[in-house]
Coordinates of C-alpha atoms and ligand atoms in Angstrom, one line a residue:
Chain E
X728 CA 18.9 -27.5 -7.7
X729 CA 18.8 -24.1 -6.1
X730 CA 22.1 -22.6 -7.1
X731 CA 21.9 -18.9 -8.1
X732 CA 24.6 -17.1 -10.0
X733 CA 24.8 -13.4 -10.7
X734 CA 27.1 -12.7 -13.6
X735 CA 28.1 -9.0 -13.9
X736 CA 24.5 -7.9 -13.0
X737 CA 23.9 -4.2 -13.0
X738 CA 20.9 -1.9 -12.5
X739 CA 20.2 1.7 -13.2
X740 CA 17.0 3.7 -12.6
X741 CA 17.2 6.5 -15.2
X742 CA 20.5 8.2 -14.5
X743 CA 20.9 6.7 -11.1
X744 CA 23.3 3.7 -11.0
X745 CA 22.0 1.7 -8.1
X746 CA 24.0 -1.5 -8.7
X747 CA 27.2 -0.9 -10.8
X748 CA 28.1 -4.6 -11.5
X749 CA 27.8 -7.6 -9.2
X750 CA 29.2 -11.1 -9.5
X751 CA 27.9 -13.6 -6.9
X752 CA 27.7 -17.4 -6.5
X753 CA 25.1 -18.9 -4.3
X754 CA 25.3 -22.6 -3.8
X755 CA 22.3 -24.9 -3.5
X756 CA 20.9 -25.0 0.0
X757 CA 22.9 -22.0 1.3
X758 CA 21.4 -19.4 3.6
X759 CA 22.7 -16.2 2.2
X760 CA 22.1 -12.8 3.9
X761 CA 22.4 -9.5 2.1
X762 CA 23.2 -6.9 4.6
X763 CA 24.1 -3.2 4.3
X764 CA 22.9 0.3 5.2
X765 CA 19.5 1.7 4.1
X766 CA 19.5 2.5 0.4
X767 CA 22.5 0.4 -0.6
X768 CA 20.5 -1.7 -3.1
X769 CA 19.6 -4.9 -1.1
X770 CA 16.0 -4.9 -2.1
X771 CA 16.8 -4.0 -5.6
X772 CA 19.3 -6.9 -5.9
X773 CA 16.7 -9.3 -4.5
X774 CA 14.0 -8.0 -6.9
X775 CA 16.4 -8.5 -9.8
X776 CA 16.8 -12.1 -8.8
X777 CA 13.1 -12.5 -8.4
X778 CA 12.5 -10.9 -11.8
X779 CA 10.3 -8.1 -10.4
X780 CA 12.9 -5.7 -11.9
X781 CA 14.6 -6.0 -15.2
X782 CA 18.4 -6.1 -15.2
X783 CA 20.2 -3.3 -17.0
X784 CA 23.1 -5.6 -17.8
X785 CA 24.5 -9.0 -17.0
X786 CA 22.9 -12.4 -16.5
X787 CA 21.1 -14.3 -13.8
X788 CA 21.4 -18.1 -13.7
X789 CA 19.1 -20.1 -11.5
X790 CA 20.0 -23.8 -11.3
X791 CA 22.4 -23.4 -14.1
X792 CA 19.7 -22.0 -16.4
X793 CA 19.8 -18.4 -17.8
X794 CA 16.7 -16.8 -16.4
X795 CA 17.6 -13.2 -17.1
X796 CA 14.5 -12.7 -19.3
X797 CA 12.2 -15.2 -17.6
X798 CA 9.1 -13.6 -15.9
X799 CA 8.9 -13.9 -12.1
X800 CA 6.0 -16.4 -12.3
X801 CA 8.3 -18.9 -14.1
X802 CA 11.4 -18.6 -12.0
X803 CA 10.1 -21.0 -9.4
X804 CA 11.2 -18.7 -6.6
X805 CA 9.1 -17.8 -3.6
X806 CA 9.3 -14.4 -2.0
X807 CA 8.3 -13.1 1.5
X808 CA 7.7 -9.4 1.5
X809 CA 8.4 -6.9 4.3
X810 CA 4.7 -5.8 4.1
X811 CA 3.6 -9.5 4.0
X812 CA 1.6 -8.7 0.9
X813 CA -1.2 -11.1 1.8
X814 CA -4.3 -11.1 -0.4
X815 CA -6.7 -9.1 1.8
X816 CA -9.9 -10.6 0.2
X817 CA -8.8 -14.2 0.7
X818 CA -8.8 -16.3 3.9
X819 CA -5.6 -17.7 5.3
X820 CA -6.4 -20.9 3.5
X821 CA -7.0 -19.0 0.3
X822 CA -3.7 -17.2 0.6
X823 CA -1.7 -20.3 1.2
X824 CA -3.5 -22.2 -1.5
X825 CA -3.1 -19.5 -4.1
X826 CA 0.3 -20.5 -5.5
X827 CA -0.9 -24.1 -5.7
X828 CA -4.0 -23.2 -7.6
X829 CA -1.9 -21.1 -9.9
X830 CA 0.2 -24.2 -10.5
X831 CA -3.0 -26.1 -11.4
X832 CA -2.8 -28.8 -8.7
X833 CA -5.8 -31.0 -7.9
X834 CA -7.9 -29.7 -5.1
X835 CA -7.3 -32.7 -2.8
X836 CA -3.5 -32.1 -3.2
X837 CA -4.0 -28.4 -2.5
X838 CA -6.0 -29.3 0.6
X839 CA -3.3 -31.6 2.0
X840 CA -0.4 -29.2 1.3
X841 CA -2.2 -26.3 2.9
X842 CA -3.0 -28.4 6.0
X843 CA 0.7 -29.5 6.2
X844 CA 2.0 -26.0 5.9
X845 CA -0.5 -24.7 8.4
X846 CA 0.6 -27.4 10.9
X847 CA 4.3 -26.5 10.5
X848 CA 3.5 -22.9 11.1
X849 CA 0.9 -23.2 13.8
X850 CA -1.8 -21.7 11.7
X851 CA -4.3 -24.5 11.7
X852 CA -6.7 -22.6 13.9
X853 CA -6.7 -19.5 11.8
X854 CA -7.2 -21.0 8.3
X855 CA -10.7 -19.4 7.9
X856 CA -9.7 -16.0 9.1
X857 CA -9.0 -13.0 6.8
X858 CA -5.5 -11.4 7.0
X859 CA -6.9 -8.3 8.8
X860 CA -8.0 -10.5 11.7
X861 CA -4.4 -11.7 12.4
X862 CA -1.6 -10.3 14.4
X863 CA 1.6 -9.2 12.8
X864 CA 3.4 -12.5 13.6
X865 CA 0.6 -14.6 12.3
X866 CA 0.5 -12.6 9.1
X867 CA 4.2 -13.1 8.7
X868 CA 3.7 -16.9 9.1
X869 CA 0.9 -16.9 6.5
X870 CA 3.3 -15.1 4.1
X871 CA 5.9 -17.8 4.9
X872 CA 3.3 -20.5 4.5
X873 CA 2.4 -19.2 1.1
X874 CA 6.1 -19.4 0.2
X875 CA 6.8 -22.9 1.4
X876 CA 3.7 -24.8 0.0
X877 CA 4.8 -24.7 -3.6
X878 CA 8.3 -26.1 -3.0
X879 CA 10.3 -23.4 -4.7
X880 CA 13.9 -23.8 -5.7
X881 CA 14.8 -20.9 -3.5
X882 CA 13.3 -18.5 -1.0
X883 CA 13.7 -14.8 -1.1
X884 CA 13.1 -12.7 2.1
X885 CA 13.0 -9.0 2.1
X886 CA 13.3 -7.8 5.7
X887 CA 10.5 -10.1 6.7
X888 CA 10.8 -9.3 10.4
X889 CA 11.3 -5.6 10.5
X890 CA 7.6 -4.9 11.3
X891 CA 7.6 -7.2 14.4
X892 CA 8.5 -6.3 17.9
X893 CA 11.8 -7.3 19.3
X894 CA 10.8 -10.4 21.2
X895 CA 8.8 -11.8 18.2
X896 CA 11.6 -10.9 15.9
X897 CA 14.0 -13.2 17.9
X898 CA 11.4 -16.0 17.9
X899 CA 10.7 -15.8 14.2
X900 CA 14.4 -15.6 13.4
X901 CA 14.8 -19.0 15.1
X902 CA 11.8 -20.3 13.2
X903 CA 13.2 -19.3 9.9
X904 CA 16.5 -20.9 10.7
X905 CA 14.8 -24.1 11.7
X906 CA 12.8 -24.0 8.5
X907 CA 16.0 -23.7 6.6
X908 CA 17.4 -26.8 8.3
X909 CA 14.2 -28.7 7.6
X910 CA 13.7 -27.7 4.0
X911 CA 17.4 -27.5 3.1
X912 CA 16.6 -25.0 0.4
X913 CA 18.5 -22.0 -0.8
X914 CA 17.4 -18.9 1.1
X915 CA 18.4 -15.3 0.3
X916 CA 17.5 -13.0 3.2
X917 CA 17.8 -9.3 3.1
X918 CA 18.2 -7.3 6.3
X919 CA 19.9 -4.2 7.6
X920 CA 20.2 -5.8 11.0
X921 CA 23.7 -7.2 11.4
X922 CA 22.5 -9.4 14.4
X923 CA 20.1 -11.2 12.1
X924 CA 22.8 -11.5 9.5
X925 CA 25.3 -13.0 12.0
X926 CA 22.9 -15.4 13.6
X927 CA 21.2 -16.8 10.5
X928 CA 23.6 -16.8 7.7
X929 CA 25.9 -19.5 6.2
X930 CA 27.2 -16.7 4.1
X931 CA 26.9 -12.9 4.4
X932 CA 27.1 -10.5 1.5
X933 CA 27.9 -7.0 2.8
X934 CA 26.7 -4.4 0.3
X935 CA 27.5 -0.7 0.2
X936 CA 26.2 1.6 -2.4
X937 CA 25.4 -1.3 -4.7
X938 CA 28.8 -2.8 -4.4
X939 CA 29.8 -6.0 -2.7
X940 CA 32.2 -5.1 0.0
X941 CA 32.9 -8.6 1.2
X942 CA 31.4 -12.1 1.0
X943 CA 32.1 -14.7 3.7
X944 CA 30.8 -16.7 6.7
X945 CA 29.8 -14.6 9.7
X946 CA 33.0 -15.5 11.6
X947 CA 35.2 -14.8 8.6
X948 CA 33.7 -11.3 8.4
X949 CA 34.0 -10.8 12.1
X950 CA 37.6 -12.0 12.3
X951 CA 39.0 -10.7 9.0
X952 CA 37.1 -7.8 7.7
X953 CA 38.5 -6.8 4.3
X954 CA 38.0 -3.1 4.8
X955 CA 36.9 -0.4 7.2
X956 CA 33.3 -0.5 6.0
X957 CA 32.9 -4.2 6.8
X958 CA 34.8 -3.9 10.0
X959 CA 32.5 -1.1 11.2
X960 CA 29.3 -2.8 10.0
X961 CA 29.8 -6.3 11.4
X962 CA 29.9 -6.6 15.2
X963 CA 28.0 -4.9 18.0
X964 CA 28.8 -2.6 19.6
X965 CA 30.7 -1.2 16.6
X966 CA 34.5 -1.6 16.3
X967 CA 36.6 1.2 17.6
X968 CA 38.7 3.0 15.1
X969 CA 41.7 5.0 16.0
X970 CA 43.9 7.0 13.6
X971 CA 46.8 9.4 14.0
X972 CA 49.8 8.6 16.3
X973 CA 48.3 5.5 17.8
X974 CA 47.8 3.9 14.4
X975 CA 51.1 5.1 12.9
X976 CA 53.0 3.4 15.7
X977 CA 51.6 0.1 14.3
X978 CA 52.4 1.0 10.7
X979 CA 48.7 1.7 9.7
X980 CA 46.6 4.7 8.7
X981 CA 43.8 3.4 10.9
X982 CA 43.6 0.7 13.5
X983 CA 40.5 -1.0 14.6
X984 CA 39.8 -2.9 17.8
X985 CA 36.5 -4.4 18.9
X986 CA 35.0 -3.4 22.3
X987 CA 35.2 -7.0 23.5
X988 CA 38.9 -7.1 22.9
X989 CA 39.8 -4.4 25.4
X990 CA 40.9 -5.0 29.0
X991 CA 40.5 -2.3 31.5
X992 CA 42.4 -2.0 34.8
X993 CA 43.9 0.6 37.1
X994 CA 47.4 -0.7 36.7
X995 CA 48.6 -1.4 33.2
X996 CA 47.6 -0.8 29.5
X997 CA 48.7 0.8 26.3
X998 CA 46.5 3.9 26.7
X999 CA 44.9 5.9 29.5
X1000 CA 41.3 6.8 29.2
X1001 CA 38.6 8.6 31.2
X1002 CA 35.3 6.9 31.8
X1003 CA 32.3 8.7 30.4
X1004 CA 28.9 7.0 30.3
X1005 CA 28.5 3.4 31.4
X1006 CA 25.6 1.4 29.9
X1007 CA 24.5 -1.6 32.0
X1008 CA 22.8 -4.3 30.0
X1009 CA 22.9 -6.8 32.8
X1010 CA 25.0 -9.4 31.0
X1011 CA 27.4 -6.8 29.8
X1012 CA 28.5 -3.3 30.5
X1013 CA 29.4 -0.9 27.7
X1014 CA 31.9 1.7 28.9
X1015 CA 32.4 4.8 26.8
X1016 CA 35.8 6.2 27.4
X1017 CA 37.9 9.1 26.0
X1018 CA 41.6 8.8 25.4
X1019 CA 43.5 12.1 25.4
X1020 CA 44.8 12.9 22.0
X1021 CA 43.3 9.7 20.5
X1022 CA 39.6 9.9 20.7
X1023 CA 36.5 8.1 22.1
X1024 CA 36.5 4.4 22.6
X1025 CA 33.9 1.8 23.7
X1026 CA 34.8 -1.2 25.8
X1027 CA 32.6 -4.2 26.5
X1028 CA 33.0 -5.5 30.0
X1029 CA 31.3 -8.1 32.1
X1030 CA 28.0 -7.2 33.7
X1031 CA 29.5 -6.8 37.1
X1032 CA 32.2 -4.4 36.0
X1033 CA 31.9 -1.2 38.0
X1034 CA 33.4 2.1 37.1
X1035 CA 32.7 5.6 38.2
X1036 CA 32.2 8.4 35.6
X1037 CA 35.3 10.5 35.5
X1038 CA 37.6 7.7 36.7
X1039 CA 40.8 7.2 34.8
X1040 CA 41.6 3.6 33.7
X1041 CA 44.4 1.9 31.7
X1042 CA 43.2 0.3 28.5
X1043 CA 44.9 -2.8 27.1
X1044 CA 44.0 -4.2 23.7
X1045 CA 44.1 -8.0 23.5
X1046 CA 47.2 -9.3 21.7
X1047 CA 46.6 -10.1 18.0
X1048 CA 43.1 -8.6 17.9
X1049 CA 44.1 -5.2 16.5
X1050 CA 43.0 -4.7 12.9
X1051 CA 45.2 -2.5 10.7
X1052 CA 44.0 -0.6 7.7
X1053 CA 45.9 1.4 5.1
X1054 CA 45.0 5.0 4.0
X1055 CA 42.5 3.6 1.4
X1056 CA 40.6 1.8 4.2
X1057 CA 41.8 -1.7 3.1
X1058 CA 42.9 -4.2 5.7
X1059 CA 46.7 -4.8 6.0
X1060 CA 47.6 -8.4 6.9
Chain L
X558 CA -15.8 11.5 36.7
X559 CA -14.2 10.8 33.4
X560 CA -16.9 8.4 32.4
X561 CA -19.6 10.9 33.2
X562 CA -17.8 13.6 31.2
X563 CA -17.4 11.4 28.2
X564 CA -21.1 10.4 28.4
X565 CA -22.0 14.0 28.5
X566 CA -19.8 14.6 25.5
X567 CA -21.4 11.7 23.6
X568 CA -24.8 13.1 24.3
X569 CA -23.7 16.5 23.1
X570 CA -22.2 15.1 19.9
X571 CA -25.4 13.1 19.3
X572 CA -27.5 16.1 19.6
X573 CA -25.3 18.2 17.3
X574 CA -25.1 15.3 14.8
X575 CA -28.9 15.1 14.6
X576 CA -29.2 18.8 14.4
X577 CA -26.8 19.1 11.5
X578 CA -28.4 16.1 9.8
X579 CA -31.9 17.7 10.2
X580 CA -30.7 21.0 8.9
X581 CA -29.2 19.4 5.8
X582 CA -32.3 17.2 5.2
X583 CA -34.8 20.0 5.9
X584 CA -35.2 21.3 2.3
X585 CA -36.0 17.8 1.1
X586 CA -38.4 17.3 4.0
X587 CA -40.1 20.6 3.3
X588 CA -40.4 19.8 -0.4
X589 CA -42.0 16.5 0.4
X590 CA -44.4 18.1 2.9
X591 CA -45.3 20.9 0.5
X592 CA -46.1 18.4 -2.2
X593 CA -49.0 17.2 0.0
X594 CA -50.5 20.7 0.5
X595 CA -53.0 22.5 -1.6
X596 CA -51.5 25.4 -3.5
X597 CA -53.1 27.8 -1.1
X598 CA -51.6 26.2 2.0
X599 CA -48.3 25.9 0.3
X600 CA -47.7 29.6 0.2
X601 CA -49.5 30.4 3.5
X602 CA -47.8 32.6 6.0
X603 CA -47.0 31.6 8.6
X604 CA -46.0 28.3 7.0
X605 CA -47.8 25.2 8.2
X606 CA -45.7 22.4 9.3
X607 CA -47.6 19.2 9.8
X608 CA -51.2 20.2 10.6
X609 CA -52.8 20.9 7.3
X610 CA -55.2 19.1 5.0
X611 CA -53.1 16.4 3.4
X612 CA -53.9 15.9 -0.2
X613 CA -52.5 13.8 -3.0
X614 CA -54.1 15.9 -5.7
X615 CA -50.8 17.5 -6.8
X616 CA -49.5 14.1 -7.7
X617 CA -52.6 13.3 -9.7
X618 CA -52.3 16.6 -11.6
X619 CA -48.6 16.1 -12.3
X620 CA -49.2 12.6 -13.5
X621 CA -52.0 13.6 -15.8
X622 CA -50.1 16.6 -17.2
X623 CA -46.8 15.1 -17.9
X624 CA -45.4 11.6 -18.7
X625 CA -43.4 10.9 -15.5
X626 CA -42.6 7.3 -16.6
X627 CA -41.0 8.5 -19.8
X628 CA -38.9 11.1 -18.0
X629 CA -37.8 8.5 -15.4
X630 CA -36.9 6.0 -18.1
X631 CA -34.8 8.7 -19.8
X632 CA -33.1 9.5 -16.6
X633 CA -32.3 5.9 -15.9
X634 CA -31.0 5.3 -19.4
X635 CA -28.9 8.4 -19.6
X636 CA -27.4 8.3 -16.1
X637 CA -26.7 4.6 -16.1
X638 CA -25.6 4.6 -19.8
X639 CA -23.2 7.5 -19.4
X640 CA -21.8 6.0 -16.2
X641 CA -21.2 2.6 -17.8
X642 CA -19.7 4.1 -20.9
X643 CA -17.5 6.4 -18.7
X644 CA -16.3 3.4 -16.7
X645 CA -15.5 1.5 -19.9
X646 CA -13.2 4.3 -21.0
X647 CA -11.9 5.3 -17.5
X648 CA -11.0 1.9 -16.1
X649 CA -8.2 1.3 -18.6
X650 CA -7.1 4.9 -18.4
X651 CA -6.9 5.0 -14.6
X652 CA -5.4 1.6 -14.6
X653 CA -2.6 2.6 -16.8
X654 CA -1.9 5.7 -14.9
X655 CA -2.0 4.0 -11.5
X656 CA 0.0 0.9 -12.3
X657 CA 2.5 2.2 -14.8
X658 CA 2.9 5.9 -14.2
X659 CA 5.2 8.0 -16.3
X660 CA 6.7 11.4 -15.7
X661 CA 3.7 13.0 -17.3
X662 CA 1.0 11.1 -15.4
X663 CA 0.3 13.9 -13.0
X664 CA 0.1 16.4 -15.8
X665 CA -2.4 14.3 -17.7
X666 CA -4.5 14.0 -14.6
X667 CA -4.4 17.8 -14.0
X668 CA -5.3 18.4 -17.6
X669 CA -8.3 16.2 -17.4
X670 CA -9.5 18.0 -14.3
X671 CA -8.9 21.4 -15.8
X672 CA -11.6 20.7 -18.3
X673 CA -14.0 20.8 -15.4
X674 CA -12.8 24.3 -14.5
X675 CA -14.2 25.7 -17.7
X676 CA -17.7 27.0 -17.2
X677 CA -20.1 24.8 -19.1
X678 CA -21.8 27.7 -20.8
X679 CA -18.5 28.5 -22.5
X680 CA -18.9 25.5 -24.8
X681 CA -22.7 25.5 -25.0
X682 CA -22.9 27.1 -28.4
X683 CA -20.4 24.9 -30.2
X684 CA -21.8 21.8 -28.6
X685 CA -25.3 22.8 -29.4
X686 CA -24.3 23.4 -33.1
X687 CA -22.6 20.0 -33.2
X688 CA -25.6 18.3 -31.8
X689 CA -27.9 20.1 -34.3
X690 CA -25.7 19.2 -37.2
X691 CA -25.4 15.5 -36.2
X692 CA -29.1 15.3 -35.4
X693 CA -28.4 14.5 -31.7
X694 CA -30.7 17.2 -30.2
X695 CA -33.3 15.7 -27.9
X696 CA -31.9 12.2 -28.3
X697 CA -30.9 9.8 -25.5
X698 CA -27.7 8.9 -27.3
X699 CA -26.7 12.5 -27.5
X700 CA -27.3 13.2 -23.8
X701 CA -25.6 10.0 -22.8
X702 CA -22.6 11.0 -24.8
X703 CA -22.4 14.5 -23.4
X704 CA -22.8 13.3 -19.8
X705 CA -20.1 10.7 -20.3
X706 CA -17.7 13.4 -21.4
X707 CA -18.7 15.8 -18.7
X708 CA -18.2 13.3 -15.9
X709 CA -15.2 11.4 -17.4
X710 CA -12.5 13.4 -15.6
X711 CA -14.2 12.7 -12.2
X712 CA -14.5 9.0 -13.0
X713 CA -10.9 8.8 -14.0
X714 CA -9.8 10.7 -10.9
X715 CA -11.8 8.6 -8.5
X716 CA -10.7 5.3 -10.1
X717 CA -7.1 6.5 -10.1
X718 CA -7.1 7.1 -6.4
X719 CA -8.8 3.8 -5.7
X720 CA -6.3 1.9 -7.9
X721 CA -3.4 3.7 -6.3
X722 CA -4.4 2.4 -2.9
X723 CA -3.9 -1.2 -4.1
X724 CA -0.4 -2.0 -2.9
X725 CA 2.0 -3.0 -5.7
X726 CA 3.5 -5.5 -3.3
X727 CA 0.4 -7.6 -3.5
X728 CA 0.4 -7.7 -7.3
X729 CA 4.1 -8.6 -7.2
X730 CA 3.3 -11.4 -4.7
X731 CA 0.8 -12.8 -7.2
X732 CA 3.4 -12.7 -9.9
X733 CA 5.8 -14.5 -7.6
X734 CA 3.1 -17.1 -6.8
X735 CA 3.0 -18.0 -10.5
X736 CA 0.0 -16.0 -11.6
X737 CA -0.1 -15.0 -15.3
X738 CA -1.3 -11.5 -16.1
X739 CA -4.8 -12.7 -16.7
X740 CA -5.0 -14.7 -13.5
X741 CA -3.5 -11.8 -11.6
X742 CA -6.3 -9.5 -12.9
X743 CA -9.1 -12.0 -12.2
X744 CA -8.1 -13.3 -8.8
X745 CA -6.2 -10.5 -7.2
X746 CA -6.7 -7.1 -8.9
X747 CA -10.4 -7.3 -9.7
X748 CA -11.5 -8.3 -6.2
X749 CA -9.6 -5.5 -4.8
X750 CA -10.7 -3.0 -7.4
X751 CA -14.4 -3.8 -7.3
X752 CA -15.3 -1.8 -4.2
X753 CA -13.7 1.3 -5.7
X754 CA -15.4 0.8 -9.1
X755 CA -18.8 0.3 -7.3
X756 CA -18.6 3.6 -5.4
X757 CA -17.4 5.4 -8.5
X758 CA -20.4 4.0 -10.3
X759 CA -22.9 5.0 -7.6
X760 CA -21.6 8.5 -7.2
X761 CA -21.5 9.0 -10.9
X762 CA -25.0 7.8 -11.4
X763 CA -26.1 10.4 -8.9
X764 CA -24.1 13.1 -10.6
X765 CA -25.6 12.2 -13.9
X766 CA -29.1 11.9 -12.5
X767 CA -28.9 15.5 -11.2
X768 CA -27.1 17.0 -14.1
X769 CA -29.3 19.9 -15.2
X770 CA -27.4 22.2 -17.5
X771 CA -26.8 20.0 -20.5
X772 CA -29.9 17.9 -20.1
X773 CA -32.0 21.0 -20.1
X774 CA -30.3 22.7 -23.0
X775 CA -30.0 19.7 -25.3
X776 CA -33.4 18.1 -24.9
X777 CA -36.9 19.2 -25.1
X778 CA -39.4 16.3 -24.9
X779 CA -38.5 12.9 -26.3
X780 CA -35.2 12.4 -24.5
X781 CA -35.9 14.8 -21.6
X782 CA -35.0 13.3 -18.2
X783 CA -36.5 14.1 -14.8
X784 CA -34.6 17.4 -14.6
X785 CA -36.6 18.7 -17.5
X786 CA -39.7 17.3 -15.8
X787 CA -39.1 19.4 -12.8
X788 CA -38.1 22.4 -14.8
X789 CA -41.4 22.2 -16.7
X790 CA -43.1 23.2 -13.4
X791 CA -40.7 25.8 -12.4
X792 CA -40.6 28.2 -15.3
X793 CA -44.0 28.8 -16.6
X794 CA -45.8 27.9 -13.4
X795 CA -43.3 29.1 -10.9
X796 CA -45.9 30.0 -8.4
X797 CA -47.4 26.6 -8.2
X798 CA -45.2 25.5 -5.3
X799 CA -47.2 22.4 -4.4
X800 CA -47.1 20.9 -7.9
X801 CA -43.4 21.8 -8.3
X802 CA -42.8 20.0 -5.0
X803 CA -44.7 17.0 -6.1
X804 CA -42.7 16.9 -9.3
X805 CA -39.4 17.3 -7.4
X806 CA -40.3 14.6 -4.9
X807 CA -41.1 12.2 -7.8
X808 CA -37.8 13.1 -9.4
X809 CA -35.6 12.5 -6.4
X810 CA -37.4 9.5 -5.0
X811 CA -35.6 6.9 -7.1
X812 CA -32.1 8.3 -6.4
X813 CA -32.9 8.7 -2.7
X814 CA -33.8 5.0 -2.5
X815 CA -30.6 4.1 -4.4
X816 CA -28.5 6.3 -2.1
X817 CA -30.1 4.8 1.0
X818 CA -29.1 1.3 0.0
X819 CA -25.6 2.3 -1.1
X820 CA -24.7 4.6 1.9
X821 CA -21.5 2.8 2.8
X822 CA -20.1 2.9 -0.7
X823 CA -21.2 6.5 -1.2
X824 CA -19.4 7.7 1.9
X825 CA -16.2 6.2 0.6
X826 CA -16.9 7.9 -2.8
X827 CA -17.7 11.3 -1.5
X828 CA -14.6 11.5 0.6
X829 CA -12.4 10.0 -2.0
X830 CA -8.8 11.0 -1.7
X831 CA -9.5 12.8 1.6
X832 CA -8.3 10.1 3.8
X833 CA -5.8 7.4 3.1
Ligands
LIG1412 N1 11.9 2.4 -8.8 C1 13.0 3.1 -8.4 N2 13.3 4.3 -9.1 C2 14.4 5.0 -8.8 N3 15.2 4.7 -7.8 C3 15.0 3.6 -7.1 C4 13.9 2.8 -7.4 N4 13.9 1.7 -6.5 C5 15.0 2.0 -5.7 N5 15.7 3.1 -6.1 C6 16.9 3.6 -5.5 O1 17.8 2.6 -5.4 C7 18.6 2.6 -4.2 C8 18.5 1.3 -3.5 O2 17.2 1.0 -3.1 P1 16.8 -0.3 -2.4 O3 15.4 -0.3 -2.1 O4 17.4 -1.5 -3.1 O5 17.6 -0.1 -1.0 P2 17.7 -1.1 0.3 O6 19.1 -1.4 0.4 O7 16.7 -2.1 0.2 O8 17.3 -0.1 1.4 P3 16.4 -0.3 2.7 O9 17.2 -1.0 3.8 O10 16.0 1.1 3.2 O11 15.2 -1.1 2.3 C9 18.0 3.8 -3.4 O12 18.8 4.9 -3.5 C10 16.7 4.1 -4.1 O13 16.4 5.4 -4.0
LIG1413 MG1 14.8 -2.6 1.1

């Protein structure tokens, strides 16, 4: 029931073309993440699906029905905003009950559904508070509660966690994933954090300047990025790119190798590099090296790996893990 | 150490606060005191502060000579009427500009404000002639209309800034939650807009209450509000300070009471746009 299809959807603001033309299929129950750099049109795309912006061209089908001209109130979608957008003059109870009241449900049904949602989200003790008396995480949960009570065909999230601190973000990430497993509803989640994208998504849509660069499961994107942009965007630390002689030897304009696919030793390796800064994360060590005539490189080693700055090491890329790209930045197979 | 320093600072600020407050309030206090003096004491040098023969005779005189009640009724009708009329026009205007701004919105706002930069005397003659020809001189309707127009730019500006503070996200959330435009206005927009409308109303009632240029020039007796009531004691009998003070005290008393009860709203209103 929650399938969403974008058919040649485009959006322009005045003269600015924000989304040239996008085709996208989202299956019922899928957790889809839109990811991309700031200003690439993620929010705009989400707002087009929500109906908060009018499309400039193309069609939007929700559950097989053309909803391009349908106002947001009748698309049966729920949205969680980055700013939470709670109603400041209503209690938590009033906020969660609002969509149910708008749907004209009987008050005992409203009561029950609000209580259920509050229990799922650990908000039972806060039902009579006003939003301003809640912490950021609690507010976020109220916003989610308001979304889940009315049983929408799909959920839309616009960077819902970006106002939370790091620890809370990780916890809420898990809660949203669990919610998805429980509710089995289509969710579209916008973020510019590729870790959120990798950990939550069934399917990632990588956007760049309003264009879809690649669509696929997190591992597909990690293993087989279609182009330089996706290769550089997915994965942390970022993939190393080398061009020039090193790439030409492998028949490519650019080659890419992830930091975790490099082995360092004193004895053998393809390149020779000088150790610069070492970042110790405890579990891992990120080593920043410079290869003469090739450029800088980051290697991800185990936490125990010790290297002195200025030391010279041999660098060996793992077999079969080198990505090759042509002069247009497209992946070569 | 630090605690002692901060306590000293607090005491200093308290003293300064009271001093400034007293300074600002002093003219009003002096007016009220003078109104209870005899005419002789009122102009006595050195001035007498508290220890004089208190008398209410000025109030009796003022009461018997002019019709305070009629002036006050006029003031209430005119200030409240012009404010409500102004809100009726300004709410949709500010609403439209705040929620669906166009490229020209800022220009329109500036243009509205620019009408306040013109000195009022500049249009006195044409307005006076219009009033004469339409038979509006010395009528409550005429004064209400002119005060509505005078204060309209301020009302629009204030409402505009208040409406602008309502986050668009919240309105969009209501839309996503299935609210029709009507329900969005009743359940979400109105409750958030009411405090802004209330402070605009209060501030504007006070502005209209104190407006003296147009009320004095366009009314003589029938529609004359309290400003005219005070003025009647200032021009021909300028030397009768005690009676003038009594009239002033009577004129500002109602608005002072209103202001006292609406302090919180007023502070928001007076600093509008200054802080986010
Ligand atoms: N109402 C608007 N009028 C004009 N341009 C707009 C409007 N809304 C968005 N844009 C432009 O569209 C582009 C995409 O904006 P959008 O908000 O979708 O980016 P985003 O991918 O969500 O970025 P972020 O990660 O920073 O939230 C931006 O260049 C932005 O300036
Ligand atoms: Mg965004």
